[in-house]
CSV table of C-alpha atoms in Angstrom, one decimal:
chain,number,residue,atom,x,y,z
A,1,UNK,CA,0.0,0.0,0.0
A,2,UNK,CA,1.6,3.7,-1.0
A,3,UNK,CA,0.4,6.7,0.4
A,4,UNK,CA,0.5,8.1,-3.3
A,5,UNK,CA,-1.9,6.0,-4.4
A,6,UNK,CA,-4.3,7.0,-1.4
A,7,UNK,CA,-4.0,10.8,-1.7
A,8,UNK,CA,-4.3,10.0,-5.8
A,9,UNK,CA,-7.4,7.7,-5.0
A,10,UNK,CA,-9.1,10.7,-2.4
A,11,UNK,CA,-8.3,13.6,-5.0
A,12,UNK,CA,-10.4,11.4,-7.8
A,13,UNK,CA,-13.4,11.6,-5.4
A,14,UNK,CA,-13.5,7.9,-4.3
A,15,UNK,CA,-14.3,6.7,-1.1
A,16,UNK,CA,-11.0,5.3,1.1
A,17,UNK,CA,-11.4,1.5,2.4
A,18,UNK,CA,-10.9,0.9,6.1
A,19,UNK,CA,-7.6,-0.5,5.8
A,20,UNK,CA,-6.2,2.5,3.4
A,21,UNK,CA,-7.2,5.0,6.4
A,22,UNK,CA,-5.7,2.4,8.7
A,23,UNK,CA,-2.7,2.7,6.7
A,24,UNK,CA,-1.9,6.6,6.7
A,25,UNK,CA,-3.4,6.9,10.3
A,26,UNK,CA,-0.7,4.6,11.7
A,27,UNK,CA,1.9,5.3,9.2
A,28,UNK,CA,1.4,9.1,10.1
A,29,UNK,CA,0.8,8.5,14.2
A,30,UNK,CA,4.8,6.7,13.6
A,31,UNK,CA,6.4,9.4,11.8
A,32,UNK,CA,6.2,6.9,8.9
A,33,UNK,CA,4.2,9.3,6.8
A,34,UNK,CA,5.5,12.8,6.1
A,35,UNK,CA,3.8,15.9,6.6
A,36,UNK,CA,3.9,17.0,3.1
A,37,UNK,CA,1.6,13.3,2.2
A,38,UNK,CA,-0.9,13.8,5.0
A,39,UNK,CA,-1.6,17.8,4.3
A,40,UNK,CA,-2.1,16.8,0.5
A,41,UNK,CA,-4.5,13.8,1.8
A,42,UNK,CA,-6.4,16.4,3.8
A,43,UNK,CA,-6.7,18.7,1.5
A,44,UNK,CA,-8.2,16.2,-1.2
A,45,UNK,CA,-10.4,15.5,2.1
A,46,UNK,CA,-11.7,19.0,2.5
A,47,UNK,CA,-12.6,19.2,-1.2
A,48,UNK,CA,-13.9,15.8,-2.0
A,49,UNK,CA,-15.5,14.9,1.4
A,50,UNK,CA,-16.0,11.6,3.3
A,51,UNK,CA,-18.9,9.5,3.4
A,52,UNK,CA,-20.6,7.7,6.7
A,53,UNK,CA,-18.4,4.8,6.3
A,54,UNK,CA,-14.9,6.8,6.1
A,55,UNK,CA,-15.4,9.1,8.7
A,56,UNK,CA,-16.2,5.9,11.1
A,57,UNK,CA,-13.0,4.5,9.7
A,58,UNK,CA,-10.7,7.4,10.2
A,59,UNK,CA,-12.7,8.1,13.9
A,60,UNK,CA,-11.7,4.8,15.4
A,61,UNK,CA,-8.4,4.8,13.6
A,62,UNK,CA,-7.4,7.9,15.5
A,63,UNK,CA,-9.0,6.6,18.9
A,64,UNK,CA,-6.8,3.4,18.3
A,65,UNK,CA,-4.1,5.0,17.8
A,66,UNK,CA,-3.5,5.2,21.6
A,67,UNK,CA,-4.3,4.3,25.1
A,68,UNK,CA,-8.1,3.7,24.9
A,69,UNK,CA,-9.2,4.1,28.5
A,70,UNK,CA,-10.7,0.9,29.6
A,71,UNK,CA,-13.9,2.0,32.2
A,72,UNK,CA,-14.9,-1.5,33.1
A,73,UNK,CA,-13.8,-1.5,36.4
A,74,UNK,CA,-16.9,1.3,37.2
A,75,UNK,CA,-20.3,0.4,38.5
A,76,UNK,CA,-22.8,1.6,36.2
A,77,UNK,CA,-23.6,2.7,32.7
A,78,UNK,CA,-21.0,5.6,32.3
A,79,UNK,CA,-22.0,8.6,30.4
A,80,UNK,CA,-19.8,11.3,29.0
A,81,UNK,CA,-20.5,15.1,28.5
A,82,UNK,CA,-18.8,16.8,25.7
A,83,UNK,CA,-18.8,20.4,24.9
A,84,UNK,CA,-18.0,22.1,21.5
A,85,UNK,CA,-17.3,25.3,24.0
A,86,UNK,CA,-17.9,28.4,23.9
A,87,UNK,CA,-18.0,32.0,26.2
A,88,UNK,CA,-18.8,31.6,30.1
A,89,UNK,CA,-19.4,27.4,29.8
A,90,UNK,CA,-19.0,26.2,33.3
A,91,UNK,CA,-21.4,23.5,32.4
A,92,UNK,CA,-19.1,20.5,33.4
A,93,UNK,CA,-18.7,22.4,37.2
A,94,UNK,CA,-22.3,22.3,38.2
A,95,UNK,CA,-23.8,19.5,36.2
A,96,UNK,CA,-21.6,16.5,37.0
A,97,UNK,CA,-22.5,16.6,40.7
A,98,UNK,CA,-25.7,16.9,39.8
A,99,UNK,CA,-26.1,13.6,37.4
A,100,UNK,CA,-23.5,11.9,40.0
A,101,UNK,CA,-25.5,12.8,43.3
A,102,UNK,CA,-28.7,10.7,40.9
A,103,UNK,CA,-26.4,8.0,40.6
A,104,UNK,CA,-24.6,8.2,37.3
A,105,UNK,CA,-20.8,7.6,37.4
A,106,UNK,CA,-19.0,10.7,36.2
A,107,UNK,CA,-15.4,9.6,35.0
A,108,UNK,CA,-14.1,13.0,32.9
A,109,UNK,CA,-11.1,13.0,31.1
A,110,UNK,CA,-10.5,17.1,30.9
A,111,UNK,CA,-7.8,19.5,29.4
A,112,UNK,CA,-6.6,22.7,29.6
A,113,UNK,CA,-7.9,26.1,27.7
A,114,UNK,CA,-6.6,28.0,24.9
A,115,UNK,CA,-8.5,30.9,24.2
A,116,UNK,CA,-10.6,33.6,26.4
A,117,UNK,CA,-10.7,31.3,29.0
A,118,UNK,CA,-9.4,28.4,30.9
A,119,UNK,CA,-10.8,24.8,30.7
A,120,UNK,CA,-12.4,22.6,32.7
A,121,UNK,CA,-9.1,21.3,34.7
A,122,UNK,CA,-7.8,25.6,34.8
A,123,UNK,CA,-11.6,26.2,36.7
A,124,UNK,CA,-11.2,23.2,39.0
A,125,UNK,CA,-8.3,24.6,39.8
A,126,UNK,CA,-9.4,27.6,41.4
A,127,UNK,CA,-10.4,25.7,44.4
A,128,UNK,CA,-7.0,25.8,46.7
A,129,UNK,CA,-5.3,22.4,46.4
A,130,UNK,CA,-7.1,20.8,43.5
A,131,UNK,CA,-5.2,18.7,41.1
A,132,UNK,CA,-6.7,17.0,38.3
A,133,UNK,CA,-2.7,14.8,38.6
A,134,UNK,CA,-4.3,11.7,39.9
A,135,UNK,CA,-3.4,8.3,38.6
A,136,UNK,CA,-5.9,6.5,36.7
A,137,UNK,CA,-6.4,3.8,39.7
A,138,UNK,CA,-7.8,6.7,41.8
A,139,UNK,CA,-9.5,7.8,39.4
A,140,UNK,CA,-11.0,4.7,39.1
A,141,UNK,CA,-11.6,4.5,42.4
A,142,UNK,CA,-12.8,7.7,43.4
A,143,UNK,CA,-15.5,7.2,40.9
A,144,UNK,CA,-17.0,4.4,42.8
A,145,UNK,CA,-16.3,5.6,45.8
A,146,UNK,CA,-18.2,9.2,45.6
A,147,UNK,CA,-19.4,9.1,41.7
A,148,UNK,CA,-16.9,11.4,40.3
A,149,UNK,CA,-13.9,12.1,39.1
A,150,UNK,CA,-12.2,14.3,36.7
A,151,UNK,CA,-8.4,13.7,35.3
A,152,UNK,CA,-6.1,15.6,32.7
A,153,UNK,CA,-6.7,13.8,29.4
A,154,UNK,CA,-3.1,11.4,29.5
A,155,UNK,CA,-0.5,12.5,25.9
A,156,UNK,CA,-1.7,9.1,24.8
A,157,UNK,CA,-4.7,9.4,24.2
A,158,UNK,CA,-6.1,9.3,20.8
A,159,UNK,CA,-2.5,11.0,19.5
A,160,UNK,CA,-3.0,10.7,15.5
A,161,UNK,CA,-5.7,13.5,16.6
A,162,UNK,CA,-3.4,15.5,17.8
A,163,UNK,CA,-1.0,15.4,15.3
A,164,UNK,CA,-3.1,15.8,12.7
A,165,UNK,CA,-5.2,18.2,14.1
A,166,UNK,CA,-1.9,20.8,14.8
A,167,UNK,CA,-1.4,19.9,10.7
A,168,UNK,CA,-4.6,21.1,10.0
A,169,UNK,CA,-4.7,24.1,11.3
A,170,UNK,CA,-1.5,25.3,9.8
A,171,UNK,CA,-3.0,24.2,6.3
A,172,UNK,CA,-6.4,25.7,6.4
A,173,UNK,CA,-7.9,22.2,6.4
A,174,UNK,CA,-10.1,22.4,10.0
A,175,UNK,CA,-13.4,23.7,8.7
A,176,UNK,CA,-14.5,20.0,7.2
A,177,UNK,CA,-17.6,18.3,8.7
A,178,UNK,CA,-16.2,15.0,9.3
A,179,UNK,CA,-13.1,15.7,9.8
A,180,UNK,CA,-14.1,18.2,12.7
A,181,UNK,CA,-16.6,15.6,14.1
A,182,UNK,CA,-13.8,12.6,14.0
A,183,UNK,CA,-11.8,14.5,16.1
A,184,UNK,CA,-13.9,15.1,18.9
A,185,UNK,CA,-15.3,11.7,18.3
A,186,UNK,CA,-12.3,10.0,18.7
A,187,UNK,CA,-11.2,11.6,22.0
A,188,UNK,CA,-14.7,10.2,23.1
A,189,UNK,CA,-14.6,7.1,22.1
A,190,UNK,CA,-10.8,6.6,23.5
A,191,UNK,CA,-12.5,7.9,26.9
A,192,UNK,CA,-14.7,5.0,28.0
A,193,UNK,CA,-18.0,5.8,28.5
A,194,UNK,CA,-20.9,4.1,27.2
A,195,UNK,CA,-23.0,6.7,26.4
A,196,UNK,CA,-22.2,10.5,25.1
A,197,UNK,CA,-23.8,13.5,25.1
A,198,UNK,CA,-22.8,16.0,23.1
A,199,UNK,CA,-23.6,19.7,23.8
A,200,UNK,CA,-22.9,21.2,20.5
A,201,UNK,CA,-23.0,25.2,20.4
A,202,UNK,CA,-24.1,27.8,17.8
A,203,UNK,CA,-24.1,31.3,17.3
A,204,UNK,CA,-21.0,34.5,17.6
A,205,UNK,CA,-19.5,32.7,20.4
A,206,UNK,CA,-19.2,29.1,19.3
A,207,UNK,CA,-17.3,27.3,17.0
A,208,UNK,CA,-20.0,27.0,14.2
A,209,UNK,CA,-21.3,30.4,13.7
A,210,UNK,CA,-24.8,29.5,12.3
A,211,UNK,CA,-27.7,27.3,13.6
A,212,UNK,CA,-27.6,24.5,10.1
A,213,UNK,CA,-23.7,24.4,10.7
A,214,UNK,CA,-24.4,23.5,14.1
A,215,UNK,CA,-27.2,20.9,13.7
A,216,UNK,CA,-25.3,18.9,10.4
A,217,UNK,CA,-22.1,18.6,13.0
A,218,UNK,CA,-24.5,17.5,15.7
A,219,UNK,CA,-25.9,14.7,13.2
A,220,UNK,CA,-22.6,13.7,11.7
A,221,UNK,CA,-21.3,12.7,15.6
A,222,UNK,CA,-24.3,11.1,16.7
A,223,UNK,CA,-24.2,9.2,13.5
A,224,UNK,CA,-20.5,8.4,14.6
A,225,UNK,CA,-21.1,7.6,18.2
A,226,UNK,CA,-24.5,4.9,16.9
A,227,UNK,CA,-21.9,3.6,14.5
A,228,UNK,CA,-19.5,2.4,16.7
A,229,UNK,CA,-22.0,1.0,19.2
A,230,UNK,CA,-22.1,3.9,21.8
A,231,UNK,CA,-25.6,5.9,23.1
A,232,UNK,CA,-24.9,9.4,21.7
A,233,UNK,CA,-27.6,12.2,22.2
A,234,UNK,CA,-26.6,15.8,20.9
A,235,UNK,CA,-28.0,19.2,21.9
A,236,UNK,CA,-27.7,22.3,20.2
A,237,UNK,CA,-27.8,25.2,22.5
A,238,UNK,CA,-27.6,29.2,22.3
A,239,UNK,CA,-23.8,31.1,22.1
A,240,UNK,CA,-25.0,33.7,20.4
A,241,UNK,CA,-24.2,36.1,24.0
A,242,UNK,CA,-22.4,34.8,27.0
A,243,UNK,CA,-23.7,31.4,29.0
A,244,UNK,CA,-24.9,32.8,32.2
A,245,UNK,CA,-23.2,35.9,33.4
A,246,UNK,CA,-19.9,35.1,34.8
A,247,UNK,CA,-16.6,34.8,32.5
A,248,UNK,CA,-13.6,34.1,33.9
A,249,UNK,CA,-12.1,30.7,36.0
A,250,UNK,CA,-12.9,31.6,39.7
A,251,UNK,CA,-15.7,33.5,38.6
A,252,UNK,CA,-17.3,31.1,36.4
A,253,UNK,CA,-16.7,28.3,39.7
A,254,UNK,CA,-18.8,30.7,42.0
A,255,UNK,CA,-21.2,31.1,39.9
A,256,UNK,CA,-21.7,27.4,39.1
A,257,UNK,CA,-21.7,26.8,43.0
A,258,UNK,CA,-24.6,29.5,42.7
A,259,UNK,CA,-26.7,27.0,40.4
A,260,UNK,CA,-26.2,24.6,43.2
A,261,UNK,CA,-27.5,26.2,45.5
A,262,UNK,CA,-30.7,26.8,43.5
A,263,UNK,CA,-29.5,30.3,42.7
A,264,UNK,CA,-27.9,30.3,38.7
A,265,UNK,CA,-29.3,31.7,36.0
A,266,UNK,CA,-31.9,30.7,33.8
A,267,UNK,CA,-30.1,30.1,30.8
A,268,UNK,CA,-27.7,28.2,32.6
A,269,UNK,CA,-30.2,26.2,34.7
A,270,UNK,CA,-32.0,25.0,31.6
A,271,UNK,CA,-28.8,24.2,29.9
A,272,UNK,CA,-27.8,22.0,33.2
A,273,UNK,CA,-31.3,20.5,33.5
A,274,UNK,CA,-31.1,19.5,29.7
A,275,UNK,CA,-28.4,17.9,29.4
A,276,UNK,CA,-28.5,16.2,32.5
A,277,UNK,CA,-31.8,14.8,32.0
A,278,UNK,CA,-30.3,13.3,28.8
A,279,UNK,CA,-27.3,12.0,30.7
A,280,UNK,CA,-29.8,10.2,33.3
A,281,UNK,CA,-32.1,8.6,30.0
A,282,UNK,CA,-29.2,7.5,28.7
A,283,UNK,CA,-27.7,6.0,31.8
A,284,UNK,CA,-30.9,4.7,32.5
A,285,UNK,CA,-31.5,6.6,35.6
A,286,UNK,CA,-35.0,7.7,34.3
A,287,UNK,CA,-37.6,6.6,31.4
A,288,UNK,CA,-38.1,10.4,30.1
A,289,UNK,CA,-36.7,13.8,30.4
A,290,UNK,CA,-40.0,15.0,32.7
A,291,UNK,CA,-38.7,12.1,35.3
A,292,UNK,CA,-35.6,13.1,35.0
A,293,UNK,CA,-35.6,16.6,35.4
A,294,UNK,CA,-37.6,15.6,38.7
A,295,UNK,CA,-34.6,13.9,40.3
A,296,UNK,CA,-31.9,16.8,39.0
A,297,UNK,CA,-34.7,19.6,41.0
A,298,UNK,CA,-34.3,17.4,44.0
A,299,UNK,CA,-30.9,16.8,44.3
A,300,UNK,CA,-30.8,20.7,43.9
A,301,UNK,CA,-33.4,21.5,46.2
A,302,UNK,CA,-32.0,19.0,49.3
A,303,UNK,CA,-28.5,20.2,48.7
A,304,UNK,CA,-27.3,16.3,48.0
A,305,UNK,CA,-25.6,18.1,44.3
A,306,UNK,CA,-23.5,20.8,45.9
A,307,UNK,CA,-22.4,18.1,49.0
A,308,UNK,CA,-21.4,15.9,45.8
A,309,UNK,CA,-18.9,18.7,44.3
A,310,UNK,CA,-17.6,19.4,48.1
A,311,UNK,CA,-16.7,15.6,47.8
A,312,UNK,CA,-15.4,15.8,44.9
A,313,UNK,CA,-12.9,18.4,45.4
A,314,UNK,CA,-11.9,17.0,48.4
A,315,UNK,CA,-11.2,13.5,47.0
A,316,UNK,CA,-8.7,15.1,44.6
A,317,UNK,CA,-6.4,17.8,47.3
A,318,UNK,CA,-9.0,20.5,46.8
A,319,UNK,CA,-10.2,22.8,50.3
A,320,UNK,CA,-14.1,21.6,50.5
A,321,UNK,CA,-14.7,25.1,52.5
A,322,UNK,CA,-14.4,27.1,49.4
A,323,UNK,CA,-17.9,25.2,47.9
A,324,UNK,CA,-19.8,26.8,51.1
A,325,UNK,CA,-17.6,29.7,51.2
A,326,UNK,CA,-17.1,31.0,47.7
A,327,UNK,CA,-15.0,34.5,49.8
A,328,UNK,CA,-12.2,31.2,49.9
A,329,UNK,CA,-11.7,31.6,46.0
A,330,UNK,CA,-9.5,33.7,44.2
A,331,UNK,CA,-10.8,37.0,44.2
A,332,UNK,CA,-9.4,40.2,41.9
A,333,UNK,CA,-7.9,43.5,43.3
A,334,UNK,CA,-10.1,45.7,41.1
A,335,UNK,CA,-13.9,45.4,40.4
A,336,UNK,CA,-15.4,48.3,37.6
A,337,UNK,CA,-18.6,48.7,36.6
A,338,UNK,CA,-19.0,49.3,33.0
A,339,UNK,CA,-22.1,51.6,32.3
A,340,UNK,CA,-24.8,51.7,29.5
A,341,UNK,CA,-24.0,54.6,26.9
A,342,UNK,CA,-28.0,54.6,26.2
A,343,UNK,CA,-31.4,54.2,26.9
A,344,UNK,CA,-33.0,51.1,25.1
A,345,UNK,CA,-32.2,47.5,24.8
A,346,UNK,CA,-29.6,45.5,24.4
A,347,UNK,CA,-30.0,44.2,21.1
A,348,UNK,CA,-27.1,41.8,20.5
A,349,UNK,CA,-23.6,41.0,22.3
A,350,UNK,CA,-20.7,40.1,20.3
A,351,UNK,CA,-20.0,36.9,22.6
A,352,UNK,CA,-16.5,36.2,21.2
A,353,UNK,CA,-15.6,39.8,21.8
A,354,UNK,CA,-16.5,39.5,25.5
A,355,UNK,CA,-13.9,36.1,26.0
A,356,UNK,CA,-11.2,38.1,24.0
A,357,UNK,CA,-11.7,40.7,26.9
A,358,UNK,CA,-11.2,37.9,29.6
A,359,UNK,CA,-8.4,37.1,27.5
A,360,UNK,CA,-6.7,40.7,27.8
A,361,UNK,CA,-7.8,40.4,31.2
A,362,UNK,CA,-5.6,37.3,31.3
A,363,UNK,CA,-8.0,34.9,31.9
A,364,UNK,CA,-6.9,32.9,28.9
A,365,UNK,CA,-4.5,31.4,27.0
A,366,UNK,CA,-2.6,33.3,24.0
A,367,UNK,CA,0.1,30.3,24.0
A,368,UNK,CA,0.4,26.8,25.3
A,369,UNK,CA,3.1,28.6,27.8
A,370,UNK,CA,0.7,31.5,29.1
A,371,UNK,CA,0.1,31.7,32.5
A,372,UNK,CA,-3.8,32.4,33.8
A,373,UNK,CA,-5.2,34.9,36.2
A,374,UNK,CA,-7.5,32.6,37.6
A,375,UNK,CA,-9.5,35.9,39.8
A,376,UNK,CA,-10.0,37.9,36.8
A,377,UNK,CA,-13.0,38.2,34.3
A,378,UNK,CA,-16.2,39.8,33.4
A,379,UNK,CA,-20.0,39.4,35.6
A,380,UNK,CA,-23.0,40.8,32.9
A,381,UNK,CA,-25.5,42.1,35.0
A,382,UNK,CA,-27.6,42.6,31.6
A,383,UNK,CA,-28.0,40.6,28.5
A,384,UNK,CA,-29.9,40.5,25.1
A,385,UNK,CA,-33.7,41.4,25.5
A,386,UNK,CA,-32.8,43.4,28.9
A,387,UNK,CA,-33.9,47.1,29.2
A,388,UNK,CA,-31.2,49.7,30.4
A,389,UNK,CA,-30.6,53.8,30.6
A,390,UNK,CA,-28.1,55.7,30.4
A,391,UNK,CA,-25.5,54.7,33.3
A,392,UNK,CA,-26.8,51.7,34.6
A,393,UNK,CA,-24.5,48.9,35.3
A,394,UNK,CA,-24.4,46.5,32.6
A,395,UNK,CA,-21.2,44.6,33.7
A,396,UNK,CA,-18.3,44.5,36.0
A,397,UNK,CA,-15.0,43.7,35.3
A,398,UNK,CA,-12.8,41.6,37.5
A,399,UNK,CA,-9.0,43.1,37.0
A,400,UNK,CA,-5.5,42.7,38.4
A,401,UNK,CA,-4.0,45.4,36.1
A,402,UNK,CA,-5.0,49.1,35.6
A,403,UNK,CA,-3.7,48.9,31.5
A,404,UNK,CA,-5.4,45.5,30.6
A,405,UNK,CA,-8.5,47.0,32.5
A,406,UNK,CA,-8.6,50.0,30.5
A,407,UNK,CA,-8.0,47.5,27.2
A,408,UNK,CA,-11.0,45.5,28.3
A,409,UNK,CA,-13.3,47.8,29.0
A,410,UNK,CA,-12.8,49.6,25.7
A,411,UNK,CA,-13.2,46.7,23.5
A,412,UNK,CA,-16.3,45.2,26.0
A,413,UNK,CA,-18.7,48.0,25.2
A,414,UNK,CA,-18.0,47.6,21.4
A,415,UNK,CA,-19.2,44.1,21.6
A,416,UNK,CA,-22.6,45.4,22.9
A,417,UNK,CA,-25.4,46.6,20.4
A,418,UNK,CA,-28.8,48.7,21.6
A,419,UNK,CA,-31.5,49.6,20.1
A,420,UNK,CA,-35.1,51.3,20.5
A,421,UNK,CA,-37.3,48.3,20.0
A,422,UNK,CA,-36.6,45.3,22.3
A,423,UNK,CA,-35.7,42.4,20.4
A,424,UNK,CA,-36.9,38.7,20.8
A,425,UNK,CA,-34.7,36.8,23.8
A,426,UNK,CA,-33.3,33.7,22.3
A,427,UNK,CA,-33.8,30.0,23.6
A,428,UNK,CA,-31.1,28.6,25.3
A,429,UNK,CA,-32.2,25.3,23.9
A,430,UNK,CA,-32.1,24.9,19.7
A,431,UNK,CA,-32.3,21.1,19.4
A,432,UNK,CA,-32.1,17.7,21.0
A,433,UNK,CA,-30.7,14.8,18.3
C-alpha cells in the first residue's frame, strides 16, 4: 500500500477503504508518513469529502491510535458530556454533581484552555489544592467511591488527533464536517463511557457560527457515536451572547456553586437540566426527560448536588470550605462597573468579543506557555432582551492590572449593540438529536 496511491485515489473523489485510512493513520501516528503526504491527503479530504463509512474509519483509527481508557472496572452505565465550547461554559462544574448525586458515574477525562478562558481542569483549579494529577487507579476509584472524578486527558490518548489536528490548522484544512466531528469523536470514544452526550454550540460565540452548521455537526457525531456502538444524544444550544453571566475561572466556579445552591441563572439552569436529563435517559436513571428533570430539582433543592462537588474536590487535594464559602476563591484587586452609553435595549452582544476581553484580562491562553489569572473576568449584569438607561451597570469587570482594565473595558462595550425596539430573547435550547 503507498500513500500516493491513497491521496491519488481521495483527490479522484472515491471513497477510502478501512484499511487505506488504517494505513496513513498509523503510518502518520509513527512518523512513517511525512507531513507533506498527510496535508495533501487532507486537502483532497476538505474538497472531495468523506462518506458515513470513512469518517467511522478514520474516527476509530485515530481513537486506536492510543491508550483507549478501559472503564470496566466502574459500576454503572458511564455517560460522558462533551462540549464544543464556547463564552462563560461552566457546564461541566455544576452538572456532573448533579447527574452523579442521581447515581450516574461521572469519570471525565479534561484539558486545559486555549483561548478567552481556561478549561475545565484551569476552573477546578481555582479551588486551593485541587489537582486534576491523579493516577488512573484513583481515578478509578474515586469514581465508585463518591461518583466522580475528573483527570487531565493522558498525551496518549487518541495522538494521530493531535497530530493531525496541529497539521490542519496550519494548512487551512479544519473547517470540514467529518473531519471536525472525527476528532472530537475520537477523544470520546478513547475515553470509555458508554454513552455521550454532546452539547454542541451555535451562534458568535461558538465554533459553528450559524444554527444549520451547528445541527449537520450535531448529526454527523451522533451518527458516529450509533456507529460504533455507543448511546450518543446531541444538543444544540444558544452562544450567540455569553452562558450565564460570569466569564472568567474563579468566577465562572462561584457562579456554578450558585446554580447549586438553587440560585444560577436561567439560561444556565436550563442548559444544566437538559443535558443532565439526557445523561440520566441514557444512563438509564430515568424513562423520560419530565422524570428526569424531577430527580436533578431534588438533588438541587435538598442540597445532596452541591455536598457531591464538596466531595469531589476533596477526594482530589481541593479545600471543601471554598464550595460553602465562595470568599475562599481567588478573588481580583479591582472590580469596575462598566455603564450603558444609552437608553434602550440591548439588542445583540458580540459573545466572542466578550472572552477576547477575559483574554486581555488574562484569563486565557494566548500560547500553550501562558500563564492564567484565575480571579479575573467579566460578571453581565444585563443581556440581550434586557432594558437599560443611560449609566446603569451592565457589567463588572474583575482586574488585576489598571492597563489591561482599561483595554477591556474599551473593546467590552463595542461588543454590545442597543436599540429602540426590544428584540426577541433567544432560547437557550435549539435542538435535541
Amino acid at each position: 500500500m503507498r500513500m500516493y496511491d491513497i491521496i491519488m485515489k481521495k483527490r479522484n473523489g472515491e471513497a477510502l477503504s478501512k484499511p487505506e485510512i488504517d494505513f496513513f493513520i498509523d503510518g502518520y501516528t509513527k512518523g512513517e508518513i511525512p507531513d507533506y503526504q498527510v496535508s495533501a491527503l487532507m486537502m483532497a479530504i476538505y474538497f472531495q469529502g468523506m462518506n458515513e463509512e470513512e469518517t467511522l474509519a478514520l474516527t476509530l483509527a485515530m481513537a486506536n491510535s492510543g491508550d483507549m481508557l478501559n472503564l470496566s472496572a466502574l459500576e454503572g452505565i458511564k455517560v460522558d458530556k462533551h462540549s464544543t465550547g464556547g463564552v462563560g461554559d461552566k457546564t461541566t462544574l455544576a452538572l456532573t454533581p448533579m447527574v452523579a448525586a442521581c447515581g450516574i458515574p461521572i469519570a471525565k477525562m479534561s484539558g486545559r484552555g486555549l483561548g478567552h478562558t481556561g478549561g475545565t481542569i484551569d476552573k477546578l483549579e481555582s479551588f486551593p489544592g485541587f489537582s486534576t494529577g491523579i493516577s488512573t487507579q484513583t481515578f478509578i476509584d474515586n469514581v465508585n467511591r463518591i461518583g466522580i472524578a475528573v483527570m487531565g486527558q493522558t498525551a496518549d490518548l487518541a495522538p494521530a488527533d493531535k497530530k493531525l489536528y496541529a497539521l490542519r490548522d496550519v494548512t487551512a484544512t479544519v473547517d470540514n464536517m467529518s473531519l471536525i466531528a472525527s476528532s472530537i469523536m475520537s477523544k470520546k470514544l478513547a475515553a470509555g463511557a458508554d454513552a455521550i452526550v454532546l452539547d454542541v454550540k451555535t451562534g458568535s460565540g461558538a465554533f459553528m457560527k450559524t444554527e444549520a452548521d451547528s445541527v449537520a455537526l450535531a448529526k454527523e457525531m451522533t451518527k458516529i457515536g450509533r456507529n460504533a456502538g455507543r448511546n450518543t444524544i446531541a444538543v444544540v444550544s444558544d452562544m450567540d451572547q455569553p452562558l450565564g453571566f460570569a466569564v472568567g475561572n474563579a468566577l465562572e466556579v462561584e457562579e456554578a456553586i450558585a446554580t447549586l445552591k438553587g440560585q444560577g441563572p436561567e439560561d444556565f439552569v436550563e442548559l444544566c437540566l437538559t443535558l443532565g436529563s439526557q445523561m440520566l435517559i441514557a444512563g438509564g436513571k430515568a424513562k423520560n426527560a419530565e422524570e428526569a428533570r424531577e430527580m436533578l430539582m431534588k438533588v438541587l433543592a435538598t442540597g445532596e448536588a452541591l455536598d457531591k462537588l464538596a466531595e469531589f474536590v476533596e477526594a482530589q487535594g481541593g479545600k471543601k470550605e471554598a464550595v460553602y464559602d465562595t470568599d475562599l476563591l481567588p478573588k481580583a484587586s479591582i472590580v469596575e462597573p462598566v455603564y450603558s452609553p444609552v437608553n434602550g435595549y440591548i439588542e445583540h452582544i458580540e459573545c466572542d468579543e466578550v472572552g477576547i476581553c477575559s483574554l486581555i484580562l488574562g484569563g486565557g491562553r494566548e500560547t500553550k506557555e501562558s500563564n492564567i489569572d484565575l480571579s479575573v473576568g467579566i460578571v453581565l449584569t444585563k443581556k440581550v432582551g434586557d432594558k437599560v438607561e443611560k449609566g446603569d451597570v451592565i457589567a463588572y469587570i474583575h482586574a488585576n492590572d489598571d492597563i489591561k482594565l482599561v483595554n477591556a473595558k474599551e473593546r467590552f462595550l463595542k461588543a454590545y449593540t442597543f436599540s429602540e425596539k426590544q428584540p426577541k430573547k433567544s432560547k437557550i435550547i435549539k435542538h435535541i438529536l
